[in-house]
GROMACS .gro file of C-alpha atoms in nm:
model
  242
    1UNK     CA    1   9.122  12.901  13.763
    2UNK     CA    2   9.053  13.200  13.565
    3UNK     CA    3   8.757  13.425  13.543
    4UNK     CA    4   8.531  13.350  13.240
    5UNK     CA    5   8.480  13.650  13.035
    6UNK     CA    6   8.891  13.637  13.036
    7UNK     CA    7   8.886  13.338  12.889
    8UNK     CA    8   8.680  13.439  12.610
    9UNK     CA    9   8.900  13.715  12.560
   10UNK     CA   10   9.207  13.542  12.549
   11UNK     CA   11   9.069  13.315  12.301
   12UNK     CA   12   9.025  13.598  12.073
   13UNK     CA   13   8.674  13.543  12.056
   14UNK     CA   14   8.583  13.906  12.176
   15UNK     CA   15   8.736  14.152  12.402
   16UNK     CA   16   8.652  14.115  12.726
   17UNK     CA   17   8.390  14.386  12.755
   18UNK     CA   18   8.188  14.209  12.521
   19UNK     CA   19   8.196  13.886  12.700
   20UNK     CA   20   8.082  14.041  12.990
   21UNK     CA   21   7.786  14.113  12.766
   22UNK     CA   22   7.779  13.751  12.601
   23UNK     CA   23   7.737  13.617  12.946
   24UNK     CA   24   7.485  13.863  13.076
   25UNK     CA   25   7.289  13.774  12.768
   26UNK     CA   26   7.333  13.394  12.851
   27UNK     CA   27   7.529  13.358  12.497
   28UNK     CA   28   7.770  13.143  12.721
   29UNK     CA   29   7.805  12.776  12.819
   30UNK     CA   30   8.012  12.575  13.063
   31UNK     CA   31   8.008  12.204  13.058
   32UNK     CA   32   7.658  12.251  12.858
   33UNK     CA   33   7.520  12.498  13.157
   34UNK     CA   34   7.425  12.846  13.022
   35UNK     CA   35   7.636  13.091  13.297
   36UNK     CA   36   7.527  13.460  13.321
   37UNK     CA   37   7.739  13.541  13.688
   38UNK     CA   38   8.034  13.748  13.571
   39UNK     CA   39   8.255  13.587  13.872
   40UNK     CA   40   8.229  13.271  13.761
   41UNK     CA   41   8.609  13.111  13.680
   42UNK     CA   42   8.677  12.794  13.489
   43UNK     CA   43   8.985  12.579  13.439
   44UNK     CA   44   9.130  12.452  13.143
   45UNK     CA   45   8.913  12.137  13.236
   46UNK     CA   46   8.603  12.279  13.154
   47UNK     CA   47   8.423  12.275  12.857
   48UNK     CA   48   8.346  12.690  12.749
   49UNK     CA   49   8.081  12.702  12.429
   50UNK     CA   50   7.996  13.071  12.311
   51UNK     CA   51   7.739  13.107  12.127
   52UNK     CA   52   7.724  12.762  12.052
   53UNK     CA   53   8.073  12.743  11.911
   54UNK     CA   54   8.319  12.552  12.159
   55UNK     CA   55   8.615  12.741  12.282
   56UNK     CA   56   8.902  12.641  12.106
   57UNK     CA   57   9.234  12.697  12.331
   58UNK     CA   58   9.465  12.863  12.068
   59UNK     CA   59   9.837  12.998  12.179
   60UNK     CA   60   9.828  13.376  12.101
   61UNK     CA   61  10.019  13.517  11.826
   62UNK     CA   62  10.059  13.857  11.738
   63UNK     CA   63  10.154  13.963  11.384
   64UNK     CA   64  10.223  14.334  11.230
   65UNK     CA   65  10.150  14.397  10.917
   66UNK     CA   66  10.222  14.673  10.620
   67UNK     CA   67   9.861  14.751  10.521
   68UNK     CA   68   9.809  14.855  10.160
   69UNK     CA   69   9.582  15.101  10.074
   70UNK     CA   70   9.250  14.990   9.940
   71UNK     CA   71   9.201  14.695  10.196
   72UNK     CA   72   8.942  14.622  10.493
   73UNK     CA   73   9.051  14.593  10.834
   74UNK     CA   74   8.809  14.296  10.897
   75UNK     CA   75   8.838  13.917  10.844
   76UNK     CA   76   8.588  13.928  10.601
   77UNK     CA   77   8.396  14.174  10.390
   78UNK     CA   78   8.039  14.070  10.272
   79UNK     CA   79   8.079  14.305   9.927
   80UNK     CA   80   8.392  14.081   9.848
   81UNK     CA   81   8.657  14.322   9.838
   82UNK     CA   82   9.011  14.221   9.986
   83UNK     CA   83   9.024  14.206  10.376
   84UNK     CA   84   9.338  14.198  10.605
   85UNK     CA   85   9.355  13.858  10.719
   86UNK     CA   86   9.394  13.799  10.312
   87UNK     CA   87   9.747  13.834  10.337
   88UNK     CA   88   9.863  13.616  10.599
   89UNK     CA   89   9.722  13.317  10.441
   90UNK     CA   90   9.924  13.078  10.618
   91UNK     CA   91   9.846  13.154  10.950
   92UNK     CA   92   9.605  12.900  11.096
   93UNK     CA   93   9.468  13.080  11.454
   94UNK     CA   94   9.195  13.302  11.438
   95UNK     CA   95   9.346  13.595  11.430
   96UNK     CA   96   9.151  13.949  11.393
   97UNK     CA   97   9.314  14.322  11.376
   98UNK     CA   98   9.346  14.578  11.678
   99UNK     CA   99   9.159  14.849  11.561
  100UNK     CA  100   9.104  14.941  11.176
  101UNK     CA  101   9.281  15.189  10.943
  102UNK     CA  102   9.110  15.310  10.664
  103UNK     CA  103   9.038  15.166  10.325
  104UNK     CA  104   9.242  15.438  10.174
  105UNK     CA  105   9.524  15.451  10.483
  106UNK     CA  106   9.835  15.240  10.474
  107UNK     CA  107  10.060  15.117  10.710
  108UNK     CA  108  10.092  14.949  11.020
  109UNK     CA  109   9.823  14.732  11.148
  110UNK     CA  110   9.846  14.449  11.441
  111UNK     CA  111   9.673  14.134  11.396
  112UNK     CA  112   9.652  13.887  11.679
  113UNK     CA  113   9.412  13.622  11.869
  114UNK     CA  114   9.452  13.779  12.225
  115UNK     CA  115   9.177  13.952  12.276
  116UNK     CA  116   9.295  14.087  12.617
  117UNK     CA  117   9.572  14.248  12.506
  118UNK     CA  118   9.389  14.440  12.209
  119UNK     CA  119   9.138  14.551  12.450
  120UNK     CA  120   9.417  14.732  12.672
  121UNK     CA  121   9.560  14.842  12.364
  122UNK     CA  122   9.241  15.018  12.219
  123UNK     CA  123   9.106  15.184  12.542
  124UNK     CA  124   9.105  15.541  12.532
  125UNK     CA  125   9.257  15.529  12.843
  126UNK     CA  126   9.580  15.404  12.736
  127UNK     CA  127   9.835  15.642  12.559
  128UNK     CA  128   9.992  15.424  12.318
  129UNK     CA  129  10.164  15.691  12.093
  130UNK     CA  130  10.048  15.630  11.676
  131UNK     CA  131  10.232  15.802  11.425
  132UNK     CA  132  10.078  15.927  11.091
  133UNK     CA  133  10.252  16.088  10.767
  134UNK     CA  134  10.008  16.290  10.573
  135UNK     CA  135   9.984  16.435  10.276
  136UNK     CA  136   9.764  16.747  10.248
  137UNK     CA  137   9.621  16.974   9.970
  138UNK     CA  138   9.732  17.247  10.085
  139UNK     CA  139   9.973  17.422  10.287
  140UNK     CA  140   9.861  17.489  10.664
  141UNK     CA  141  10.058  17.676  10.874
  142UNK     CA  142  10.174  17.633  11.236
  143UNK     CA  143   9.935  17.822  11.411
  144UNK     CA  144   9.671  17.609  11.251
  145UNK     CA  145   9.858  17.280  11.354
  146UNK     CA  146   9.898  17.436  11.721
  147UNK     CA  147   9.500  17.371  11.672
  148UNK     CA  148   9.508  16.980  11.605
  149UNK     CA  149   9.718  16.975  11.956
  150UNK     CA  150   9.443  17.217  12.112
  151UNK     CA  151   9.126  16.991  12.017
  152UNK     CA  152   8.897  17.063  11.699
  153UNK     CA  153   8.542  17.001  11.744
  154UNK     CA  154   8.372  16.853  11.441
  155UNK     CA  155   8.003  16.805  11.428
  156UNK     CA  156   7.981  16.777  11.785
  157UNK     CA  157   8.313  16.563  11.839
  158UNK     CA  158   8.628  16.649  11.963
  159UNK     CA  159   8.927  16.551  11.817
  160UNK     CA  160   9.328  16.630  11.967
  161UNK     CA  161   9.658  16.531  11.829
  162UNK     CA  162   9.925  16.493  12.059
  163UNK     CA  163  10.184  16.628  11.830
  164UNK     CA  164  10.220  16.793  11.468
  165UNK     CA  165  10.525  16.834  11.275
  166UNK     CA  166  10.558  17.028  10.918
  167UNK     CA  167  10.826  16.788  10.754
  168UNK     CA  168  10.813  16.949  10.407
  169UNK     CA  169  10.621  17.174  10.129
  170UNK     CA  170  10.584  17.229   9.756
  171UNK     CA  171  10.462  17.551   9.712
  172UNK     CA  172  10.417  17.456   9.302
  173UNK     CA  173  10.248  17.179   9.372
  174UNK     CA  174  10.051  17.318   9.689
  175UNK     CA  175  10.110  17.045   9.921
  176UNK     CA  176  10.269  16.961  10.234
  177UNK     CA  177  10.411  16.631  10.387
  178UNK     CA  178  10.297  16.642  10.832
  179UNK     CA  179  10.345  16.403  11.080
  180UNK     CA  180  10.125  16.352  11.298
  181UNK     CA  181  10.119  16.178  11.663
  182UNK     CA  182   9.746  16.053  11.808
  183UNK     CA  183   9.671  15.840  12.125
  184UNK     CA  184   9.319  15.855  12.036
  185UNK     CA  185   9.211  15.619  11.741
  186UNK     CA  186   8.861  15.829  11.611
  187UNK     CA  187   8.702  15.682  11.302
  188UNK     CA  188   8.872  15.865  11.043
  189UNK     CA  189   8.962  16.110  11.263
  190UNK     CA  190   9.317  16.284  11.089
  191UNK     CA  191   9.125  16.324  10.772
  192UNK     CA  192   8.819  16.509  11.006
  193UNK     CA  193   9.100  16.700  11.141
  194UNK     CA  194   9.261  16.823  10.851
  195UNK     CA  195   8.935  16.843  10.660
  196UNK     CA  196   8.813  17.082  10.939
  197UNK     CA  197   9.095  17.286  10.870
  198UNK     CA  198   9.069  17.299  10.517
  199UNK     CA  199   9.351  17.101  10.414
  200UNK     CA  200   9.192  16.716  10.254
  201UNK     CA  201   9.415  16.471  10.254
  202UNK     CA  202   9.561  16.299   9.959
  203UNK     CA  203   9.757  16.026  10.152
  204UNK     CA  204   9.770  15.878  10.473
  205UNK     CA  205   9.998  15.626  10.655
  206UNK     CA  206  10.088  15.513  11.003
  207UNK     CA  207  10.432  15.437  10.999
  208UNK     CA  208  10.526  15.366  11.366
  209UNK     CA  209  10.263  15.212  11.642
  210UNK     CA  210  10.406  15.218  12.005
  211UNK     CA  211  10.764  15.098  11.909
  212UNK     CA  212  10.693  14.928  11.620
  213UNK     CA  213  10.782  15.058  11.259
  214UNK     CA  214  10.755  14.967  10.913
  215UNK     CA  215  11.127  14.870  10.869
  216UNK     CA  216  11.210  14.601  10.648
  217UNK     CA  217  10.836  14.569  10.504
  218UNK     CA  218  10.641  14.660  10.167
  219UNK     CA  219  10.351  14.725  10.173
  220UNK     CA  220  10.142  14.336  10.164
  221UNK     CA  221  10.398  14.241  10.416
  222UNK     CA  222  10.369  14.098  10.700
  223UNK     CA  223  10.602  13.961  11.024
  224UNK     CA  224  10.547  13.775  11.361
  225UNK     CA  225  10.608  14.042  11.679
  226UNK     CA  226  10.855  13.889  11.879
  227UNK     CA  227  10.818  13.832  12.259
  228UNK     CA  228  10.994  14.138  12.376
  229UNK     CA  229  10.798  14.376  12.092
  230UNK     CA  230  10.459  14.223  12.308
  231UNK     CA  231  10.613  14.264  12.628
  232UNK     CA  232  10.697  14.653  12.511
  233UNK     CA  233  10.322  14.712  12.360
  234UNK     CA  234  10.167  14.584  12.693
  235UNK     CA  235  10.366  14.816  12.925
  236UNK     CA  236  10.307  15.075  12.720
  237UNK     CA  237   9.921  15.056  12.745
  238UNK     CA  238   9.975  14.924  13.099
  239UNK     CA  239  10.212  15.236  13.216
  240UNK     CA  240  10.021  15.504  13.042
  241UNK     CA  241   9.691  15.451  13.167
  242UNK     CA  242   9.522  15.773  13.260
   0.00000   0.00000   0.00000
């Protein structure tokens, strides 16, 4: 027997905050009963509808994938332009990506149905390290990447890097190639960073997630995680925890 609202999660339906909320809201069914106590556990006997929708029972697979630039991190984009789940066509489970990068960002981007484990993986509270190379207009110096570490407040946000690295610059061409390490994952927030500082970005890419990289992949790539690379991310969330 297993609580409910992990159930749902597991399914990949929704992480399990937002069950919580489906069931509050009496979105949620078992064996055609509407169920709104957060304690209540089912077996794999019992019929689960959400929203209407029956719960289908799908293994969870976990997939990493070389995001292009100029792509959606969503299953489906109602202004038609090319989503994620577009290139891993031949994967049948409902999969759906943990977190987003940007239209214009590139690189790696998880994709999976367990809804659990992209719900530890996306808490704030768990210090996943996700690597960055940027390209900046612009040359900025160290004291004013000692300030990304710091924390820069931007229209009443705070945003913190956990480490900054000048890896190369082209005085000519007035640019410079950073890395840069975040826990937090901020809408847009490297660009806010280095925007703040006065340095816009001209390319962005995440090139390692936990200990994950981009080896072996173009961009439009894509390859299943295998069980130890799952086992890794999950202690990683798990051990880090605030």
């Amino acid at each position: 027997m297993e609580r409910l609202q992990k159930v749902i999660a597991h399914a990949g339906v929704a992480s399990r905050r937002k069950a919580e909320k489906m069931i509050i809201d009496g979105k949620v069914r078992v064996n055609g009963k509407v169920i709104k106590e957060l304690g209540t556990k089912v077996s794999s006997n019992d019929d689960v509808e959400v929203e209407g929708v029956p719960l289908t029972k799908e293994v969870p697979v976990y997939y990493l994938l070389y995001k292009p630039r100029a792509v959606i991190s969503s299953v489906k984009d109602d202004k038609g332009r090319k989503v994620v789940t577009d290139f891993l066509p031949e994967v049948n489970e409902r999969i759906f990506p943990i977190g987003r990068l940007d239209y214009d960002t590139s690189g790696i981007l998880l994709l999976t149905n367990d809804g659990e484990l992209a719900n530890l993986l996306m808490h704030p509270s768990h210090e996943v390290d996700k690597v960055y190379i940027v390209k900046t207009k612009g040359i900025p110096d160290s004291e004013q990447l000692k300030k990304m570490k710091k924390g820069l407040t931007i229209e009443g946000e705070t945003f913190k890097a956990v480490h900054t690295k000048l890896l190369s610059s082209d005085v000519k061409k007035n640019n410079a190639i950073i890395q840069v390490t975040l826990h937090e994952g901020k809408n847009r927030q490297i660009r806010k960073m280095f925007e703040g500082l006065g340095y816009p970005v001209d390319k962005l890419k995440r090139e390692r997630y936990g200990s994950l990289t981009l080896q072996g992949l173009n961009a439009g790539d894509y390859r299943p995680l295998k069980p130890h690379e799952v086992k890794q991310l999950r202690q990683a969330a798990e051990e880090n925890v605030k």
